[in-house]
Amino acid sequence: MFGAPQPVTASSTPLVPLPRRPLGPSGASGQVRRWYENELGWPTVPGDPLRLPVGVRYDVLDVPAEAGHAALRRLASGSPVALHGGRMLLLVAAGSAEELPGLLEWLDWGALPLDLVAIGAGGLIEAPSPPVPHGEMAVPHGENPVPHGEEPVPPVRGSRTAAPCEAGAPPAPWGRVGSQGAAVWLRPPEPGCEVEASLPTLSALGGGGGAPDLVRLVNTMATQCHRVRLGRACAQPPAMRAQGR
């Protein structure tokens, strides 16, 4: 009477657009990126993990952490310093990486193998996680520690709410971030402040400005890097020391 029911095909159903994905990065990784770009005004590089281009607003000196701690007194209180594994990353004025080889020669350190690496224009570093208030946990980039169905993690806060970290003082608790070897701030940058004014620079030598002197900083770090190298060599068994000669 009415005939058999006709099967429903794709052409007979109305076209419903798929839900749009949110524009831009979201979650913990997006919060970290917005903190750098919006709060600090620092450029970032697309991709995950989040990375920062070096040579734009600052260069980086990469040294063993035990050598870097001895150099903290040579920095201004607002000069940013990060930790990444067993390394310390000290931000210095842009262009300092090009000056480092000649500076080491002038300081009579050029002939010695020093574990002192300068990262300049064209280089990248992993973006340290933004500081968090004491008692809270930072979320690693790209990780969502919240089980499905539970409340989301509060937004990552800027350093305005974090306790200040003076020279030699321990950083705020970092939870799983530090234990996994991700980069963290020992001395975080302050939003709203021009980072360039606090960075060690070669032009501060003999000047009356408030910027730290790059020459004294490099000399201190070279001395400490040499001591670290000698200490590690002495700690090796005699057979390994003989092979390293």
PDB file of C-alpha atoms in Angstrom:
ATOM      1  CA  MET A   1       0.000   0.000   0.000  1.00  0.00           C
ATOM      2  CA  PHE A   2       2.679   2.467   1.031  1.00  0.00           C
ATOM      3  CA  GLY A   3       5.599   0.422  -0.273  1.00  0.00           C
ATOM      4  CA  ALA A   4       8.802  -0.523   1.490  1.00  0.00           C
ATOM      5  CA  PRO A   5      10.573   2.203   3.505  1.00  0.00           C
ATOM      6  CA  GLN A   6      13.437   3.848   1.611  1.00  0.00           C
ATOM      7  CA  PRO A   7      16.901   3.770   3.195  1.00  0.00           C
ATOM      8  CA  VAL A   8      18.271   7.074   4.399  1.00  0.00           C
ATOM      9  CA  THR A   9      21.319   8.148   2.450  1.00  0.00           C
ATOM     10  CA  ALA A  10      23.869  10.846   3.066  1.00  0.00           C
ATOM     11  CA  SER A  11      22.381  12.970   0.287  1.00  0.00           C
ATOM     12  CA  SER A  12      18.926  12.929   1.906  1.00  0.00           C
ATOM     13  CA  THR A  13      20.077  14.259   5.283  1.00  0.00           C
ATOM     14  CA  PRO A  14      20.692  17.951   5.975  1.00  0.00           C
ATOM     15  CA  LEU A  15      24.345  19.002   6.095  1.00  0.00           C
ATOM     16  CA  VAL A  16      25.271  19.874   9.682  1.00  0.00           C
ATOM     17  CA  PRO A  17      28.647  21.599  10.130  1.00  0.00           C
ATOM     18  CA  LEU A  18      31.071  19.944  12.499  1.00  0.00           C
ATOM     19  CA  PRO A  19      31.826  21.741  15.780  1.00  0.00           C
ATOM     20  CA  ARG A  20      34.572  24.300  15.378  1.00  0.00           C
ATOM     21  CA  ARG A  21      37.792  23.877  17.269  1.00  0.00           C
ATOM     22  CA  PRO A  22      38.780  26.763  19.487  1.00  0.00           C
ATOM     23  CA  LEU A  23      41.095  29.241  17.823  1.00  0.00           C
ATOM     24  CA  GLY A  24      44.638  29.230  19.055  1.00  0.00           C
ATOM     25  CA  PRO A  25      46.233  27.001  21.709  1.00  0.00           C
ATOM     26  CA  SER A  26      44.180  25.910  24.681  1.00  0.00           C
ATOM     27  CA  GLY A  27      44.791  24.172  27.977  1.00  0.00           C
ATOM     28  CA  ALA A  28      47.958  24.431  30.039  1.00  0.00           C
ATOM     29  CA  SER A  29      50.198  24.858  26.984  1.00  0.00           C
ATOM     30  CA  GLY A  30      48.049  27.735  25.729  1.00  0.00           C
ATOM     31  CA  GLN A  31      48.137  29.412  29.139  1.00  0.00           C
ATOM     32  CA  VAL A  32      51.923  29.249  29.171  1.00  0.00           C
ATOM     33  CA  ARG A  33      52.134  30.704  25.669  1.00  0.00           C
ATOM     34  CA  ARG A  34      49.749  33.559  26.550  1.00  0.00           C
ATOM     35  CA  TRP A  35      51.774  34.325  29.683  1.00  0.00           C
ATOM     36  CA  TYR A  36      54.920  34.803  27.620  1.00  0.00           C
ATOM     37  CA  GLU A  37      53.319  36.671  24.728  1.00  0.00           C
ATOM     38  CA  ASN A  38      50.730  38.786  26.577  1.00  0.00           C
ATOM     39  CA  GLU A  39      52.219  39.264  30.061  1.00  0.00           C
ATOM     40  CA  LEU A  40      55.903  39.532  29.119  1.00  0.00           C
ATOM     41  CA  GLY A  41      55.721  40.529  25.460  1.00  0.00           C
ATOM     42  CA  TRP A  42      58.234  37.814  24.541  1.00  0.00           C
ATOM     43  CA  PRO A  43      58.003  36.054  21.160  1.00  0.00           C
ATOM     44  CA  THR A  44      57.426  32.295  21.098  1.00  0.00           C
ATOM     45  CA  VAL A  45      57.862  29.587  18.465  1.00  0.00           C
ATOM     46  CA  PRO A  46      54.864  27.538  17.272  1.00  0.00           C
ATOM     47  CA  GLY A  47      54.811  23.926  18.364  1.00  0.00           C
ATOM     48  CA  ASP A  48      54.985  21.795  21.466  1.00  0.00           C
ATOM     49  CA  PRO A  49      56.979  21.880  23.677  1.00  0.00           C
ATOM     50  CA  LEU A  50      56.858  25.650  23.762  1.00  0.00           C
ATOM     51  CA  ARG A  51      60.174  27.245  22.855  1.00  0.00           C
ATOM     52  CA  LEU A  52      61.532  30.784  22.991  1.00  0.00           C
ATOM     53  CA  PRO A  53      63.700  32.371  20.272  1.00  0.00           C
ATOM     54  CA  VAL A  54      67.010  33.708  21.558  1.00  0.00           C
ATOM     55  CA  GLY A  55      68.757  36.804  20.253  1.00  0.00           C
ATOM     56  CA  VAL A  56      65.616  38.930  19.987  1.00  0.00           C
ATOM     57  CA  ARG A  57      65.429  40.457  23.467  1.00  0.00           C
ATOM     58  CA  TYR A  58      68.161  38.488  25.213  1.00  0.00           C
ATOM     59  CA  ASP A  59      70.920  35.917  24.754  1.00  0.00           C
ATOM     60  CA  VAL A  60      71.494  32.961  27.070  1.00  0.00           C
ATOM     61  CA  LEU A  61      74.551  31.620  28.864  1.00  0.00           C
ATOM     62  CA  ASP A  62      74.212  27.878  29.554  1.00  0.00           C
ATOM     63  CA  VAL A  63      76.446  26.519  32.340  1.00  0.00           C
ATOM     64  CA  PRO A  64      76.433  23.666  34.886  1.00  0.00           C
ATOM     65  CA  ALA A  65      74.042  24.526  37.692  1.00  0.00           C
ATOM     66  CA  GLU A  66      76.742  24.295  40.374  1.00  0.00           C
ATOM     67  CA  ALA A  67      78.846  26.821  38.478  1.00  0.00           C
ATOM     68  CA  GLY A  68      75.911  29.128  37.820  1.00  0.00           C
ATOM     69  CA  HIS A  69      74.910  29.403  41.479  1.00  0.00           C
ATOM     70  CA  ALA A  70      78.218  31.049  42.292  1.00  0.00           C
ATOM     71  CA  ALA A  71      77.551  33.716  39.651  1.00  0.00           C
ATOM     72  CA  LEU A  72      74.124  34.781  40.944  1.00  0.00           C
ATOM     73  CA  ARG A  73      75.657  37.530  43.050  1.00  0.00           C
ATOM     74  CA  ARG A  74      76.876  39.168  39.834  1.00  0.00           C
ATOM     75  CA  LEU A  75      73.293  39.606  38.603  1.00  0.00           C
ATOM     76  CA  ALA A  76      70.700  42.253  39.308  1.00  0.00           C
ATOM     77  CA  SER A  77      67.779  41.124  41.456  1.00  0.00           C
ATOM     78  CA  GLY A  78      65.431  41.233  38.457  1.00  0.00           C
ATOM     79  CA  SER A  79      67.733  39.397  36.036  1.00  0.00           C
ATOM     80  CA  PRO A  80      65.931  36.175  34.985  1.00  0.00           C
ATOM     81  CA  VAL A  81      67.600  32.807  35.579  1.00  0.00           C
ATOM     82  CA  ALA A  82      66.214  29.357  34.708  1.00  0.00           C
ATOM     83  CA  LEU A  83      67.125  25.763  35.527  1.00  0.00           C
ATOM     84  CA  HIS A  84      66.894  22.913  33.025  1.00  0.00           C
ATOM     85  CA  GLY A  85      68.004  19.546  34.301  1.00  0.00           C
ATOM     86  CA  GLY A  86      71.527  19.998  35.650  1.00  0.00           C
ATOM     87  CA  ARG A  87      72.064  23.223  33.707  1.00  0.00           C
ATOM     88  CA  MET A  88      71.500  26.866  34.573  1.00  0.00           C
ATOM     89  CA  LEU A  89      70.364  29.356  31.928  1.00  0.00           C
ATOM     90  CA  LEU A  90      71.283  32.983  32.607  1.00  0.00           C
ATOM     91  CA  LEU A  91      69.730  35.666  30.438  1.00  0.00           C
ATOM     92  CA  VAL A  92      72.171  38.317  29.226  1.00  0.00           C
ATOM     93  CA  ALA A  93      71.920  41.241  26.835  1.00  0.00           C
ATOM     94  CA  ALA A  94      71.212  40.446  23.189  1.00  0.00           C
ATOM     95  CA  GLY A  95      74.469  40.221  21.237  1.00  0.00           C
ATOM     96  CA  SER A  96      76.469  38.868  24.179  1.00  0.00           C
ATOM     97  CA  ALA A  97      76.845  35.438  22.573  1.00  0.00           C
ATOM     98  CA  GLU A  98      78.911  36.977  19.764  1.00  0.00           C
ATOM     99  CA  GLU A  99      81.131  38.718  22.301  1.00  0.00           C
ATOM    100  CA  LEU A 100      81.795  35.634  24.438  1.00  0.00           C
ATOM    101  CA  PRO A 101      84.722  34.043  22.494  1.00  0.00           C
ATOM    102  CA  GLY A 102      86.686  37.296  22.404  1.00  0.00           C
ATOM    103  CA  LEU A 103      85.812  38.033  26.007  1.00  0.00           C
ATOM    104  CA  LEU A 104      87.104  34.638  27.154  1.00  0.00           C
ATOM    105  CA  GLU A 105      90.341  35.248  25.236  1.00  0.00           C
ATOM    106  CA  TRP A 106      90.729  38.665  26.840  1.00  0.00           C
ATOM    107  CA  LEU A 107      90.191  37.104  30.279  1.00  0.00           C
ATOM    108  CA  ASP A 108      92.803  34.382  29.506  1.00  0.00           C
ATOM    109  CA  TRP A 109      90.203  31.604  29.526  1.00  0.00           C
ATOM    110  CA  GLY A 110      90.251  30.970  25.785  1.00  0.00           C
ATOM    111  CA  ALA A 111      92.753  28.089  25.858  1.00  0.00           C
ATOM    112  CA  LEU A 112      90.862  26.008  28.430  1.00  0.00           C
ATOM    113  CA  PRO A 113      87.880  23.726  27.704  1.00  0.00           C
ATOM    114  CA  LEU A 114      85.009  25.287  29.628  1.00  0.00           C
ATOM    115  CA  ASP A 115      81.488  23.915  29.827  1.00  0.00           C
ATOM    116  CA  LEU A 116      80.173  27.409  29.072  1.00  0.00           C
ATOM    117  CA  VAL A 117      77.777  27.651  26.119  1.00  0.00           C
ATOM    118  CA  ALA A 118      76.443  30.888  24.641  1.00  0.00           C
ATOM    119  CA  ILE A 119      73.127  30.825  22.762  1.00  0.00           C
ATOM    120  CA  GLY A 120      72.506  33.804  20.521  1.00  0.00           C
ATOM    121  CA  ALA A 121      70.533  34.859  17.460  1.00  0.00           C
ATOM    122  CA  GLY A 122      68.843  31.914  15.753  1.00  0.00           C
ATOM    123  CA  GLY A 123      68.930  29.739  18.881  1.00  0.00           C
ATOM    124  CA  LEU A 124      66.000  28.353  20.837  1.00  0.00           C
ATOM    125  CA  ILE A 125      65.425  27.356  24.452  1.00  0.00           C
ATOM    126  CA  GLU A 126      62.587  25.444  26.042  1.00  0.00           C
ATOM    127  CA  ALA A 127      60.190  27.877  27.690  1.00  0.00           C
ATOM    128  CA  PRO A 128      60.358  27.472  31.484  1.00  0.00           C
ATOM    129  CA  SER A 129      56.981  27.027  33.139  1.00  0.00           C
ATOM    130  CA  PRO A 130      55.563  30.270  34.579  1.00  0.00           C
ATOM    131  CA  PRO A 131      55.999  30.689  38.334  1.00  0.00           C
ATOM    132  CA  VAL A 132      53.172  29.634  40.635  1.00  0.00           C
ATOM    133  CA  PRO A 133      52.355  30.669  44.204  1.00  0.00           C
ATOM    134  CA  HIS A 134      53.878  28.577  46.982  1.00  0.00           C
ATOM    135  CA  GLY A 135      51.791  25.500  47.691  1.00  0.00           C
ATOM    136  CA  GLU A 136      50.421  25.114  44.155  1.00  0.00           C
ATOM    137  CA  MET A 137      51.661  22.853  41.377  1.00  0.00           C
ATOM    138  CA  ALA A 138      52.795  23.943  37.950  1.00  0.00           C
ATOM    139  CA  VAL A 139      51.462  21.943  35.001  1.00  0.00           C
ATOM    140  CA  PRO A 140      53.981  20.690  32.417  1.00  0.00           C
ATOM    141  CA  HIS A 141      53.489  21.950  28.876  1.00  0.00           C
ATOM    142  CA  GLY A 142      50.888  19.988  26.960  1.00  0.00           C
ATOM    143  CA  GLU A 143      49.925  17.789  29.918  1.00  0.00           C
ATOM    144  CA  ASN A 144      46.412  17.604  31.338  1.00  0.00           C
ATOM    145  CA  PRO A 145      46.624  16.150  34.855  1.00  0.00           C
ATOM    146  CA  VAL A 146      42.846  16.396  35.428  1.00  0.00           C
ATOM    147  CA  PRO A 147      40.976  13.076  35.023  1.00  0.00           C
ATOM    148  CA  HIS A 148      37.946  13.096  32.761  1.00  0.00           C
ATOM    149  CA  GLY A 149      34.874  14.510  34.460  1.00  0.00           C
ATOM    150  CA  GLU A 150      36.675  16.425  37.209  1.00  0.00           C
ATOM    151  CA  GLU A 151      37.098  20.164  37.649  1.00  0.00           C
ATOM    152  CA  PRO A 152      39.680  21.805  35.354  1.00  0.00           C
ATOM    153  CA  VAL A 153      42.986  23.125  36.607  1.00  0.00           C
ATOM    154  CA  PRO A 154      42.934  26.839  37.558  1.00  0.00           C
ATOM    155  CA  PRO A 155      44.718  29.108  35.068  1.00  0.00           C
ATOM    156  CA  VAL A 156      48.473  29.430  35.379  1.00  0.00           C
ATOM    157  CA  ARG A 157      49.189  32.608  37.276  1.00  0.00           C
ATOM    158  CA  GLY A 158      51.829  35.180  36.479  1.00  0.00           C
ATOM    159  CA  SER A 159      54.704  36.114  38.720  1.00  0.00           C
ATOM    160  CA  ARG A 160      52.744  38.974  40.277  1.00  0.00           C
ATOM    161  CA  THR A 161      51.284  36.411  42.679  1.00  0.00           C
ATOM    162  CA  ALA A 162      54.468  34.419  43.168  1.00  0.00           C
ATOM    163  CA  ALA A 163      56.773  34.960  46.108  1.00  0.00           C
ATOM    164  CA  PRO A 164      59.992  36.736  45.103  1.00  0.00           C
ATOM    165  CA  CYS A 165      63.076  34.570  44.725  1.00  0.00           C
ATOM    166  CA  GLU A 166      66.211  36.322  45.915  1.00  0.00           C
ATOM    167  CA  ALA A 167      69.781  35.242  45.272  1.00  0.00           C
ATOM    168  CA  GLY A 168      70.431  31.819  46.732  1.00  0.00           C
ATOM    169  CA  ALA A 169      66.829  31.329  47.830  1.00  0.00           C
ATOM    170  CA  PRO A 170      65.033  28.145  46.722  1.00  0.00           C
ATOM    171  CA  PRO A 171      62.459  28.544  43.949  1.00  0.00           C
ATOM    172  CA  ALA A 172      58.756  28.039  44.464  1.00  0.00           C
ATOM    173  CA  PRO A 173      57.581  24.395  44.500  1.00  0.00           C
ATOM    174  CA  TRP A 174      57.274  23.021  41.005  1.00  0.00           C
ATOM    175  CA  GLY A 175      55.653  19.627  41.637  1.00  0.00           C
ATOM    176  CA  ARG A 176      56.141  17.196  38.773  1.00  0.00           C
ATOM    177  CA  VAL A 177      57.705  19.816  36.510  1.00  0.00           C
ATOM    178  CA  GLY A 178      61.043  19.874  38.284  1.00  0.00           C
ATOM    179  CA  SER A 179      61.129  16.111  38.804  1.00  0.00           C
ATOM    180  CA  GLN A 180      60.653  15.482  35.085  1.00  0.00           C
ATOM    181  CA  GLY A 181      63.586  17.698  34.144  1.00  0.00           C
ATOM    182  CA  ALA A 182      61.538  20.402  32.427  1.00  0.00           C
ATOM    183  CA  ALA A 183      62.822  23.973  32.448  1.00  0.00           C
ATOM    184  CA  VAL A 184      61.743  26.075  35.452  1.00  0.00           C
ATOM    185  CA  TRP A 185      62.426  29.639  36.560  1.00  0.00           C
ATOM    186  CA  LEU A 186      64.795  30.151  39.480  1.00  0.00           C
ATOM    187  CA  ARG A 187      64.423  33.917  39.091  1.00  0.00           C
ATOM    188  CA  PRO A 188      61.322  34.528  36.965  1.00  0.00           C
ATOM    189  CA  PRO A 189      60.892  37.596  34.756  1.00  0.00           C
ATOM    190  CA  GLU A 190      58.430  40.194  35.988  1.00  0.00           C
ATOM    191  CA  PRO A 191      55.446  41.072  33.777  1.00  0.00           C
ATOM    192  CA  GLY A 192      55.311  44.760  32.942  1.00  0.00           C
ATOM    193  CA  CYS A 193      59.084  45.221  33.369  1.00  0.00           C
ATOM    194  CA  GLU A 194      61.544  45.728  30.554  1.00  0.00           C
ATOM    195  CA  VAL A 195      63.847  42.729  30.872  1.00  0.00           C
ATOM    196  CA  GLU A 196      66.670  44.432  28.963  1.00  0.00           C
ATOM    197  CA  ALA A 197      67.351  46.868  31.807  1.00  0.00           C
ATOM    198  CA  SER A 198      68.278  44.046  34.207  1.00  0.00           C
ATOM    199  CA  LEU A 199      70.472  41.957  31.885  1.00  0.00           C
ATOM    200  CA  PRO A 200      74.281  41.825  32.094  1.00  0.00           C
ATOM    201  CA  THR A 201      75.847  43.732  29.230  1.00  0.00           C
ATOM    202  CA  LEU A 202      79.330  44.461  27.966  1.00  0.00           C
ATOM    203  CA  SER A 203      78.525  48.184  27.838  1.00  0.00           C
ATOM    204  CA  ALA A 204      78.180  48.227  31.644  1.00  0.00           C
ATOM    205  CA  LEU A 205      81.963  47.906  32.029  1.00  0.00           C
ATOM    206  CA  GLY A 206      83.149  51.172  33.532  1.00  0.00           C
ATOM    207  CA  GLY A 207      79.715  52.747  33.134  1.00  0.00           C
ATOM    208  CA  GLY A 208      77.461  54.253  35.745  1.00  0.00           C
ATOM    209  CA  GLY A 209      74.265  52.466  34.747  1.00  0.00           C
ATOM    210  CA  GLY A 210      72.365  49.905  36.759  1.00  0.00           C
ATOM    211  CA  ALA A 211      72.913  46.981  34.370  1.00  0.00           C
ATOM    212  CA  PRO A 212      75.244  44.228  35.637  1.00  0.00           C
ATOM    213  CA  ASP A 213      78.700  43.904  34.119  1.00  0.00           C
ATOM    214  CA  LEU A 214      78.973  41.003  31.658  1.00  0.00           C
ATOM    215  CA  VAL A 215      82.780  40.869  32.023  1.00  0.00           C
ATOM    216  CA  ARG A 216      82.670  40.123  35.760  1.00  0.00           C
ATOM    217  CA  LEU A 217      79.835  37.659  35.261  1.00  0.00           C
ATOM    218  CA  VAL A 218      81.696  35.706  32.559  1.00  0.00           C
ATOM    219  CA  ASN A 219      84.934  35.690  34.554  1.00  0.00           C
ATOM    220  CA  THR A 220      83.108  34.330  37.604  1.00  0.00           C
ATOM    221  CA  MET A 221      81.321  31.636  35.601  1.00  0.00           C
ATOM    222  CA  ALA A 222      84.498  30.629  33.755  1.00  0.00           C
ATOM    223  CA  THR A 223      86.297  30.250  37.094  1.00  0.00           C
ATOM    224  CA  GLN A 224      83.489  28.131  38.503  1.00  0.00           C
ATOM    225  CA  CYS A 225      83.173  26.025  35.322  1.00  0.00           C
ATOM    226  CA  HIS A 226      86.905  25.294  35.537  1.00  0.00           C
ATOM    227  CA  ARG A 227      86.557  24.254  39.198  1.00  0.00           C
ATOM    228  CA  VAL A 228      83.610  22.004  38.362  1.00  0.00           C
ATOM    229  CA  ARG A 229      85.592  20.367  35.565  1.00  0.00           C
ATOM    230  CA  LEU A 230      88.595  19.761  37.830  1.00  0.00           C
ATOM    231  CA  GLY A 231      86.350  18.394  40.568  1.00  0.00           C
ATOM    232  CA  ARG A 232      84.679  15.955  38.207  1.00  0.00           C
ATOM    233  CA  ALA A 233      88.045  14.848  36.838  1.00  0.00           C
ATOM    234  CA  CYS A 234      89.391  14.177  40.327  1.00  0.00           C
ATOM    235  CA  ALA A 235      86.279  12.167  41.185  1.00  0.00           C
ATOM    236  CA  GLN A 236      86.873   9.734  38.302  1.00  0.00           C
ATOM    237  CA  PRO A 237      88.758   6.463  38.830  1.00  0.00           C
ATOM    238  CA  PRO A 238      92.480   6.631  37.886  1.00  0.00           C
ATOM    239  CA  ALA A 239      91.957   4.479  34.780  1.00  0.00           C
ATOM    240  CA  MET A 240      89.314   6.840  33.389  1.00  0.00           C
ATOM    241  CA  ARG A 241      91.470   9.878  34.162  1.00  0.00           C
ATOM    242  CA  ALA A 242      94.318   8.305  32.187  1.00  0.00           C
ATOM    243  CA  GLN A 243      92.009   7.701  29.209  1.00  0.00           C
ATOM    244  CA  GLY A 244      90.835  11.312  29.252  1.00  0.00           C
ATOM    245  CA  ARG A 245      94.322  12.675  28.814  1.00  0.00           C
TER     246      ARG A 245
END
